[in-house]
CSV table of C-alpha atoms in Angstrom, one decimal:
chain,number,residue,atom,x,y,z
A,1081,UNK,CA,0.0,0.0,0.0
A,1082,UNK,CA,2.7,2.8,1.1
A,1083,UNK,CA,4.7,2.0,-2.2
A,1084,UNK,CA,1.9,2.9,-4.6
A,1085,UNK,CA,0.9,5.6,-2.5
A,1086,UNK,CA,4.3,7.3,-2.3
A,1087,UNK,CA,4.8,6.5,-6.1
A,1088,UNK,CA,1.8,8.3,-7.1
A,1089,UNK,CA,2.1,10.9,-5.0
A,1090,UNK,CA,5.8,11.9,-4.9
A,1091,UNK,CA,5.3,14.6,-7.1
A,1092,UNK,CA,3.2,16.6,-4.6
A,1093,UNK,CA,3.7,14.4,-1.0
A,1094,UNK,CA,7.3,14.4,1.0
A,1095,UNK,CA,7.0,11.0,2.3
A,1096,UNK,CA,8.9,9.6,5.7
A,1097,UNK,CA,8.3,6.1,6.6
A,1098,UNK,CA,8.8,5.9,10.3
A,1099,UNK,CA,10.7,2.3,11.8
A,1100,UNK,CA,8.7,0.5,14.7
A,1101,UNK,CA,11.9,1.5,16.7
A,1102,UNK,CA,11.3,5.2,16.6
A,1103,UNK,CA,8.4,5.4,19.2
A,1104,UNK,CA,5.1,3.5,20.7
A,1105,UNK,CA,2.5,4.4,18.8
A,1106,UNK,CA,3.3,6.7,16.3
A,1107,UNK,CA,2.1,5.9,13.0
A,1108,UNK,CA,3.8,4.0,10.1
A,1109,UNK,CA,4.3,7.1,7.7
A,1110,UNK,CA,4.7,10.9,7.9
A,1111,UNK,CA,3.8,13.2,5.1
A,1112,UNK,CA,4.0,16.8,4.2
A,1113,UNK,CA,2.7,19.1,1.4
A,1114,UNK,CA,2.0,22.5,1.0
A,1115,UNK,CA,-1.2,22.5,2.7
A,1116,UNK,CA,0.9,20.7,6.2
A,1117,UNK,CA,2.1,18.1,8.0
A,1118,UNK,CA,-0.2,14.5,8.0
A,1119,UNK,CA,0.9,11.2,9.8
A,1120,UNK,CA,-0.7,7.7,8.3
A,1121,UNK,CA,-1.1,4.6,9.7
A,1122,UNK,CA,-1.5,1.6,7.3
A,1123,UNK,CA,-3.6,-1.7,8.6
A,1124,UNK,CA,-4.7,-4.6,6.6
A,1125,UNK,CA,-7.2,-6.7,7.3
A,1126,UNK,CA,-6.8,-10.0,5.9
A,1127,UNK,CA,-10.4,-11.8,6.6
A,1128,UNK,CA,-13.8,-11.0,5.8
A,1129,UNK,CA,-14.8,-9.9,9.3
A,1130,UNK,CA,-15.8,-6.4,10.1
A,1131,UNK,CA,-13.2,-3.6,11.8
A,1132,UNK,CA,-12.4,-4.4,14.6
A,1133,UNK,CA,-10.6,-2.5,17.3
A,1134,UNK,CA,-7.7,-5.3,17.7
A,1135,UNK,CA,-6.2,-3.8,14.9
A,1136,UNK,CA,-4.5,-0.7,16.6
A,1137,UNK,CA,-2.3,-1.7,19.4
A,1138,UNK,CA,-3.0,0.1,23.0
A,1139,UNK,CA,0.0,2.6,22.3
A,1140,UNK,CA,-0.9,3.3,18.7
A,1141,UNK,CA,-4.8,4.5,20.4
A,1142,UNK,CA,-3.2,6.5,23.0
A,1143,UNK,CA,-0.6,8.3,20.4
A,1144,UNK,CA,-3.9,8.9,18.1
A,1145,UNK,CA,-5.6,9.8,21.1
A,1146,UNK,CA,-3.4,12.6,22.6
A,1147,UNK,CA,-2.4,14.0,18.9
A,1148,UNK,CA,-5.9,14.6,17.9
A,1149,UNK,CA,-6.6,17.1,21.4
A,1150,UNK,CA,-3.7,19.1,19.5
A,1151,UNK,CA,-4.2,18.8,15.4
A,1152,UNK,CA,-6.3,15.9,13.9
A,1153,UNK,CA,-3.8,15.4,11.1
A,1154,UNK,CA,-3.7,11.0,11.7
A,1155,UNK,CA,-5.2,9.0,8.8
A,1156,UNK,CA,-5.5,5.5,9.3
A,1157,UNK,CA,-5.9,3.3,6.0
A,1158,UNK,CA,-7.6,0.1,6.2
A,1159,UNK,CA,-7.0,-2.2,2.9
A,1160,UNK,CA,-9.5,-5.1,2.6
A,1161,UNK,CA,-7.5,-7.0,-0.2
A,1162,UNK,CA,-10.3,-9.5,-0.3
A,1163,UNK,CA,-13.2,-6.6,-1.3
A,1164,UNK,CA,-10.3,-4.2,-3.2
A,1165,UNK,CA,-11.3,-1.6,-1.1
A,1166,UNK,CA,-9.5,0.9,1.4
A,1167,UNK,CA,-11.2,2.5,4.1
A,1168,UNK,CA,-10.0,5.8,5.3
A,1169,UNK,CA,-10.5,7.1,8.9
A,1170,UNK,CA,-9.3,10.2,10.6
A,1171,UNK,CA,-8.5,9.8,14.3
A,1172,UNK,CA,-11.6,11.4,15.5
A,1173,UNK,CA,-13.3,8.9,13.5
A,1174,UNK,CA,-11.4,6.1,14.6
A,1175,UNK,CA,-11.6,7.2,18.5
A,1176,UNK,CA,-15.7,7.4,17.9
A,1177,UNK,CA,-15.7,4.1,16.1
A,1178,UNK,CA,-13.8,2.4,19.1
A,1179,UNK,CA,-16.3,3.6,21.9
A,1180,UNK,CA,-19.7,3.2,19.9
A,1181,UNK,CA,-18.5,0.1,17.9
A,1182,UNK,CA,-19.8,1.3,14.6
A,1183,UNK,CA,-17.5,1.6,11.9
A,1184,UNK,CA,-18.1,3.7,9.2
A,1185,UNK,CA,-15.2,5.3,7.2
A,1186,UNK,CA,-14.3,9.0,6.3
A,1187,UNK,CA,-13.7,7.8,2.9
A,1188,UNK,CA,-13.8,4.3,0.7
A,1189,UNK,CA,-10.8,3.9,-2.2
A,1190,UNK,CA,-11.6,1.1,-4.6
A,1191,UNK,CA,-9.4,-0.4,-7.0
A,1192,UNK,CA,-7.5,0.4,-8.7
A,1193,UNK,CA,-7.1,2.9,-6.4
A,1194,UNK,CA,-6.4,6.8,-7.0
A,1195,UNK,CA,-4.5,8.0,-4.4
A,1196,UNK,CA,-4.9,11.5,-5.7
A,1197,UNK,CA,-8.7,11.0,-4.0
A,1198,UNK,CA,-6.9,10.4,-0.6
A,1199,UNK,CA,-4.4,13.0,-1.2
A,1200,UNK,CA,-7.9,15.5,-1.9
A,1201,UNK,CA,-9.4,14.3,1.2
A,1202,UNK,CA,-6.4,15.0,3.5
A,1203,UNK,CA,-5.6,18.6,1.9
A,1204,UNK,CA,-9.5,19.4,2.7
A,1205,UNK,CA,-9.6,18.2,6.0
A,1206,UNK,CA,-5.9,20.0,6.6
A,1207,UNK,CA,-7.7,23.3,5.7
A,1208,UNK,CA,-10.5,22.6,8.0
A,1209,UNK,CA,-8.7,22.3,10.8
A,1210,UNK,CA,-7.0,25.1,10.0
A,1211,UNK,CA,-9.7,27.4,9.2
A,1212,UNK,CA,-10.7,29.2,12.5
A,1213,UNK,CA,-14.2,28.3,14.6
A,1214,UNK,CA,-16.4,31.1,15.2
């Protein structure tokens, strides 16, 4: 998933993968564009079963957890190879999704997937956050 994401993205995406090593919990890549700074986590989910929250390890939750009270910039992409599908949650979605149980995503990729959707969705959301509440 990260290699034909960064490919098709390189043009407009400074990519980091992050090692296991460099901390608990913090997610698997970092990107930044002219619009900000994102983190992404990539998950696959190998059965036909629904989300669930085993997924995320405990520190990967509380890193999401305590990043979104700052800036909501964590993605978390869920590929279903079985259904060609990847299902895109923010970390406010993905803490409501852990306490209610429902999972619905902020956005579904199909194949063959356009990553130029995802990298829409994140520039949007970036300027949301950024936009000030009145």
């Amino acid at each position: 998933m990260y290699s034909s994401m960064k490919k098709e993205t390189e043009n407009s995406v400074h990519w980091t993968r992050v090692e296991a090593w460099a901390g608990a919990g913090i997610p698997d890549v970092n990107g930044a564009m002219d619009c900000g700074e994102f983190w992404v986590e990539n998950k696959v989910v190998r059965t036909k079963s629904n989300i669930q929250t085993s997924l995320w390890r405990p520190p990967q939750i509380a890193w999401q957890s305590r990043r979104s009270c700052i800036f909501a910039n964590v993605f978390n992409l869920v590929s279903r190879p079985s259904a060609d599908i990847i299902e895109i949650y923010t970390c406010k979605t993905l803490a409501k999704s852990m306490v209610s149980g429902q999972w619905t995503p902020d956005l579904v990729l199909t194949a063959p997937v356009k990553w130029s959707l995802f990298i829409a969705f994140v520039q949007a959301h970036l300027a949301d956050l950024q936009t000030p509440r009145r």
